[in-house]
Every structure is written in C-alpha cells, then in structure tokens.
Amino acid sequence: MLSATRRWFRRNRTPIAIGVGVVGAGYLATQYVLNKINDARERMSSDRIAKENLRRRFEQNQEDCTFTVLALLPTATTNILDTMNTEKITLEIQQMKGNAKSLRGNGESSATPPSIADTTMTEEEGKSIASLQSESGVHASQMTMPSTSNVGDGASESGQSAQRSRKTKRQLWDDLTISSITRSFTLIYTLALLTMLTRVQLNLLGRRSYLSSVVSLATGVAQSTISLENNDDDNPEQAYGSDFETNRKYLTFSWWLLNRGWVEIMENVEAAVRDVFGHLSPRDLLSFDTFAQLTLEVRKKMEGRTEEQETNKRPGSKWLPFLLPPSKMEDFVLRESGVLGESTSTTGTQPDTSASPSSEAPLRRLIDETSDLVESPAFSHVLTLLLDAGFRTLLHKKVLPGAFDLPPTTFIAPVGSEVVQVVGHQAAATAAGGKVVLLPKILSVLTRQAHAIGNGMPNEYLQDMEQVRDLEAFAAVVYSSNWENEIHQEGGLAASRGPGDETSSMAGTAPESSTVGRVSQFSGLGEESLVLVDPAQAQSSFETAWERAG
C-alpha cells in the first residue's frame, strides 16, 4: 500500500508540484489584491476625513468673518452718525417751522404781511418733514418750542431775523439732503469694504493656521490628525503659522478703516452727492426711477475707474487707501489700537524705524499680500457685486415701499453686469406708473435706514451681501492659493529636515480648486495640489487661481 502510494506520487510529482505552485501563487495574489483594496479603502477614508475637515474649517472661517463684521461695524457706525447728525438738522428745521408759525400768529397787525418766501413749506411738505422727524427717532414732544416772550422783539430785529431765517432755512434743507443721502451711502460703502477686508484677513490667517496643522502632522511633533481649531494661544511658540502676536497685530489694521478710512469714503461720497443731488430742493417731486438714476450717478462717480487705474490695470488701487494705512502710519495704527504696550509706544505719529513692529517679516508678508489682494481685479469685481446687493436692498426693499408705498421688488443683476446696469428692468417697470413723492419723504427713509445699515440686528444689508456667491468663491481662492509659496517663505522650515522627508507632500493638502463647491475636494496627503505656486510667480498666484475659479 505504501509502496503503491510512493510510486503514484513519483509518477505524478510534476503535476502535483505545478498544482501546489498554482494554488500558492493564487493565494499570494489574492492576499496582495486584498491588501491593496484595504490600503485603497484606508486612503479613501483618510481623504474623506481630510476633505470634511477642510470644508468644516473653511465654513467655520466664513462664520467667523460674519461675526467679526458685526462686532466691528458699530465702531464705524458711531463715528459716521456722530459726524453726520441728520437728526440734529431735522430738529433745527422743526424749530424754525415753529418760529415761523409763532411769527405769523402774532404778526397779523404788522403793516407788512409775510411773503411766500417767509413760509416754511406747503401742507404736503409739512407731512413729509413730520415723517422725517418721527421716523428718524425724534419725537414731537422732544421739540424745543420758542417761548412767547421771545416773539415781541423790535420790528428791525424781526426783519433781520426773517432775512437770516430765509437763508438759513435753505441751507438747512440743503444740508439735510446731502447729509441724509451721504450718510446712508457711506455706511453701505463702509459695510461692503469691511466685509471684504475681513474676508481677506481671516482667510489668510485661516490658511496659515491650516498649514500649521499640516506641518505639525508631517513633522510628527503634534497630534496625528489635522486640527480643526486654532490653538495659537495654547502654544505661542510654534514654528509656523501660529504666531498669535503676529496675527493680533495683523487683525488690528482694520482699525484704519473704522477710524480713518471711513472719513475719506465720506468725503468722496459727499462730493459725488453734492454734484448729483445738489440742485434738488424740498419741493421737488421725484419718481423712483429718477432717484435710482441719481443714485447710479453717484456710484459711477465713486466706483468709476480713472485713466491712471486703466493704465496700471490695478482697479482696486482706489480702495487701498480706505482699507490700509500708508507705510509710515502702520506703527501709528498699532499704537493707537492699543496692541503695542506703553513701553513700546513713542511720542507722535511717526514710526520708530529702528525698531518698527510692522517691519517684522511675518507681519510684513501678511500686509503686502493683503495689499496685493485689495488691488486685484477680483477684489473690485466682488466689491461691486456687494455694493449692488447693498444698494438694491436700500432702493428696492426700503425706499420703494417706504417712500412710494409700493411693494418691494427683487432685482437680480445679470451675470457679469457693470455698474451702469444696476438699475434693472424691474425698477423701471415699477416706476413706469409715474408715482412721484416729495424729496423729504425719501430723506426720511434714508435717515431711518442709516441706523439699520450700521446697527441693524439682524443686519439685512449684511445678509444680502453675503448671499453673493462670488464672495464665498473669492474667500475660497484666498484660502486655497499661494500654499507652496507660504511654506517656502517660512525661513528654515525646509532646511531643518532632510531631502527625503515629507515636506513635498504637504503642498498636496490644498483644495483642488478655488470654487466653493470644490473647496471640500481635498486632494489628500501625498497627492499633488492643483494650486501650484512658484516663488518667482507669487504676484500672479491669486489671479491665476481666480481665473481657474471663473
């Protein structure tokens, strides 16, 4: 039996060996395939987690932008409302009206009856100014009426007072018109610029914070996952992207817009308003289409590009002085905002060039990159869309129902529309009915809306601006561009590790694209980022990413 078995194995050893080899090879191949499948599953799971992590970080960053704007806006609003006190002018006009009525009531025995110019306004105008006074927050009980003892002055003094009143009354109405329109328009421009500046600042810092987590993961000096939260305060000595003091100084530069930049905005807006609305009087009747066209003229004067800007091809250069201080004033801003301690403060407004805080390399890079972003065509494009949304809310949702007693309309600007296309077909169709109102009725709505723009909770104007899709796309481009250059500029980072380390894989953590819908498409560790930036091409990295997003 055994000998027969041995003979059988001897005769069939070749087929048996082949069969065992085939089975073994099949087993090994199966195990290899299974291992590859498991590795692929792990990579897909890791990529999915990384994509979700990046998406959550980006969304959280945009929410932080909204809350930051709401926190900073009251500072500029208070300054603007105190400077252009429309309610005070309204009160003076009401007092003048009361004086005129008293003079008419006690001057019936006068030899010379008052002329038409001495009267304040018609009955319809009286209703309009009453609406202006009540809607702007000044109640009739708060008016200071003249006492009867002040009426019995001499005839010569009364004549001089009447002459002075005629001139002052016209001036007050002109001041009221310019002040109410300028104030509301200035607040819209300030809100839009603050929204854009905050998006740029927080997304630049968000990018640095994210790269800090990636660097920590690659070097193995921190937790094994990319952090969703910014823990700069816990570890202020991290080597990259988490310099809390630098971040604090950088964010402080919004002080310039809130305390100085708005003044230049107001002066430019006021000059445009005087050119466009200066010829109007309180007795003028305006249709909605006329007022919208006048508003458009103001915007064209404010936002129109000059010949110098056309030559330099930097459309955002006109907004830069409003948002960031000149170089010689940077240290002044840091001192005035309280970021620098008393020990580092110096007398006067000129910086100490020997130890200038703004000359620190990380802070200098952030400021320079912010300036480049503000001067980019994408910034001007998105800002124009935000202003479209703000003025659309004011005109179609507030002035139209508030002054003209017509239902609000929703005007959607066509894609790629210019400033001259802001007044749409719906506005023209609404005004086609020919309904006109007195100018004071429109001013009353603008006076009330100035408070809503700056202090409204919830702020409808900010909400409408944030509905602009290009704003989030712009933030995504800022967040996802210039990744490799950001790491390259951090001195000594690559030199501290060998050539075979994981530095080259860190750039692969950038989003694959710059649009909002794709910002969550995280390319994963070890993959090459599609947003590649050569250090020599740092100036054009943002424009390139924006073109890809478009």
mmCIF file of N, CA and C in Angstrom, residues 58 61-62 65 195-196 198-200 202-204 207 373 382 468-481 511 514-516 519 542 546:
data_model
loop_
_atom_site.group_PDB
_atom_site.id
_atom_site.type_symbol
_atom_site.label_atom_id
_atom_site.label_comp_id
_atom_site.label_asym_id
_atom_site.label_seq_id
_atom_site.Cartn_x
_atom_site.Cartn_y
_atom_site.Cartn_z
ATOM 1 N N PHE A 58 -13.142 75.756 6.587
ATOM 2 C CA PHE A 58 -13.469 76.882 5.728
ATOM 3 C C PHE A 58 -14.818 77.495 6.115
ATOM 4 N N ASN A 61 -14.546 79.407 9.227
ATOM 5 C CA ASN A 61 -13.850 80.663 8.981
ATOM 6 C C ASN A 61 -14.791 81.724 8.427
ATOM 7 N N GLN A 62 -15.710 81.326 7.550
ATOM 8 C CA GLN A 62 -16.649 82.291 6.988
ATOM 9 C C GLN A 62 -17.651 82.761 8.040
ATOM 10 N N CYS A 65 -15.990 85.345 9.993
ATOM 11 C CA CYS A 65 -15.975 86.620 9.263
ATOM 12 C C CYS A 65 -17.262 87.403 9.514
ATOM 13 N N THR A 195 -16.563 94.120 4.997
ATOM 14 C CA THR A 195 -16.814 92.708 4.702
ATOM 15 C C THR A 195 -15.688 92.117 3.872
ATOM 16 N N MET A 196 -15.252 92.838 2.856
ATOM 17 C CA MET A 196 -14.165 92.337 2.011
ATOM 18 C C MET A 196 -12.854 92.248 2.781
ATOM 19 N N THR A 198 -12.378 91.912 5.998
ATOM 20 C CA THR A 198 -12.436 90.836 6.989
ATOM 21 C C THR A 198 -12.278 89.477 6.328
ATOM 22 N N ARG A 199 -12.878 89.297 5.166
ATOM 23 C CA ARG A 199 -12.715 88.028 4.448
ATOM 24 C C ARG A 199 -11.256 87.795 4.083
ATOM 25 N N VAL A 200 -10.596 88.829 3.620
ATOM 26 C CA VAL A 200 -9.190 88.674 3.248
ATOM 27 C C VAL A 200 -8.353 88.336 4.475
ATOM 28 N N LEU A 202 -9.136 87.139 7.609
ATOM 29 C CA LEU A 202 -9.382 85.882 8.317
ATOM 30 C C LEU A 202 -9.078 84.672 7.449
ATOM 31 N N ASN A 203 -9.240 84.777 6.143
ATOM 32 C CA ASN A 203 -8.906 83.636 5.293
ATOM 33 C C ASN A 203 -7.399 83.490 5.119
ATOM 34 N N LEU A 204 -6.662 84.590 5.107
ATOM 35 C CA LEU A 204 -5.208 84.477 5.101
ATOM 36 C C LEU A 204 -4.712 83.827 6.390
ATOM 37 N N ARG A 207 -5.678 80.136 6.417
ATOM 38 C CA ARG A 207 -4.749 79.339 5.604
ATOM 39 C C ARG A 207 -3.472 79.048 6.379
ATOM 40 N N LEU A 373 -4.015 91.659 -2.763
ATOM 41 C CA LEU A 373 -5.380 91.171 -2.946
ATOM 42 C C LEU A 373 -6.359 92.321 -3.135
ATOM 43 N N VAL A 382 -15.785 91.606 -6.958
ATOM 44 C CA VAL A 382 -16.649 91.132 -5.868
ATOM 45 C C VAL A 382 -17.200 92.315 -5.073
ATOM 46 N N VAL A 468 -24.164 86.932 -2.035
ATOM 47 C CA VAL A 468 -23.435 86.999 -3.295
ATOM 48 C C VAL A 468 -22.492 85.799 -3.372
ATOM 49 N N ARG A 469 -22.682 84.956 -4.354
ATOM 50 C CA ARG A 469 -21.917 83.716 -4.442
ATOM 51 C C ARG A 469 -20.434 83.977 -4.684
ATOM 52 N N ASP A 470 -20.135 85.039 -5.420
ATOM 53 C CA ASP A 470 -18.734 85.325 -5.713
ATOM 54 C C ASP A 470 -17.948 85.708 -4.460
ATOM 55 N N LEU A 471 -18.625 86.151 -3.419
ATOM 56 C CA LEU A 471 -17.917 86.485 -2.178
ATOM 57 C C LEU A 471 -17.307 85.241 -1.555
ATOM 58 N N GLU A 472 -18.071 84.174 -1.484
ATOM 59 C CA GLU A 472 -17.535 82.938 -0.916
ATOM 60 C C GLU A 472 -16.507 82.310 -1.852
ATOM 61 N N ALA A 473 -16.711 82.461 -3.152
ATOM 62 C CA ALA A 473 -15.707 81.974 -4.090
ATOM 63 C C ALA A 473 -14.402 82.749 -3.937
ATOM 64 N N PHE A 474 -14.507 84.057 -3.748
ATOM 65 C CA PHE A 474 -13.319 84.871 -3.517
ATOM 66 C C PHE A 474 -12.598 84.417 -2.249
ATOM 67 N N ALA A 475 -13.347 84.168 -1.189
ATOM 68 C CA ALA A 475 -12.738 83.696 0.053
ATOM 69 C C ALA A 475 -12.062 82.346 -0.144
ATOM 70 N N ALA A 476 -12.681 81.480 -0.953
ATOM 71 C CA ALA A 476 -12.080 80.171 -1.208
ATOM 72 C C ALA A 476 -10.772 80.300 -1.970
ATOM 73 N N VAL A 477 -10.717 81.256 -2.908
ATOM 74 C CA VAL A 477 -9.475 81.467 -3.653
ATOM 75 C C VAL A 477 -8.381 81.976 -2.723
ATOM 76 N N VAL A 478 -8.726 82.922 -1.853
ATOM 77 C CA VAL A 478 -7.747 83.426 -0.893
ATOM 78 C C VAL A 478 -7.264 82.301 0.018
ATOM 79 N N TYR A 479 -8.188 81.459 0.440
ATOM 80 C CA TYR A 479 -7.863 80.377 1.374
ATOM 81 C C TYR A 479 -6.995 79.307 0.718
ATOM 82 N N SER A 480 -7.169 79.085 -0.574
ATOM 83 C CA SER A 480 -6.536 77.927 -1.212
ATOM 84 C C SER A 480 -5.356 78.274 -2.097
ATOM 85 N N SER A 481 -5.089 79.553 -2.354
ATOM 86 C CA SER A 481 -3.980 79.924 -3.235
ATOM 87 C C SER A 481 -2.722 80.207 -2.436
ATOM 88 N N PRO A 511 -6.823 72.560 -1.446
ATOM 89 C CA PRO A 511 -8.015 72.183 -2.188
ATOM 90 C C PRO A 511 -7.715 72.082 -3.665
ATOM 91 N N SER A 514 -10.773 76.380 -6.505
ATOM 92 C CA SER A 514 -10.979 77.571 -5.712
ATOM 93 C C SER A 514 -12.436 77.949 -5.583
ATOM 94 N N THR A 515 -13.323 77.185 -6.136
ATOM 95 C CA THR A 515 -14.720 77.494 -6.011
ATOM 96 C C THR A 515 -15.269 76.882 -4.746
ATOM 97 N N VAL A 516 -16.415 77.437 -4.309
ATOM 98 C CA VAL A 516 -16.990 76.967 -3.060
ATOM 99 C C VAL A 516 -17.407 75.521 -3.153
ATOM 100 N N VAL A 519 -14.157 73.410 -2.909
ATOM 101 C CA VAL A 519 -13.148 73.626 -1.884
ATOM 102 C C VAL A 519 -13.051 72.445 -0.937
ATOM 103 N N PHE A 542 -2.633 84.593 -7.073
ATOM 104 C CA PHE A 542 -4.045 84.785 -6.791
ATOM 105 C C PHE A 542 -4.837 84.964 -8.072
ATOM 106 N N TRP A 546 -7.906 82.704 -9.351
ATOM 107 C CA TRP A 546 -9.232 83.287 -9.604
ATOM 108 C C TRP A 546 -9.689 82.987 -11.023
#
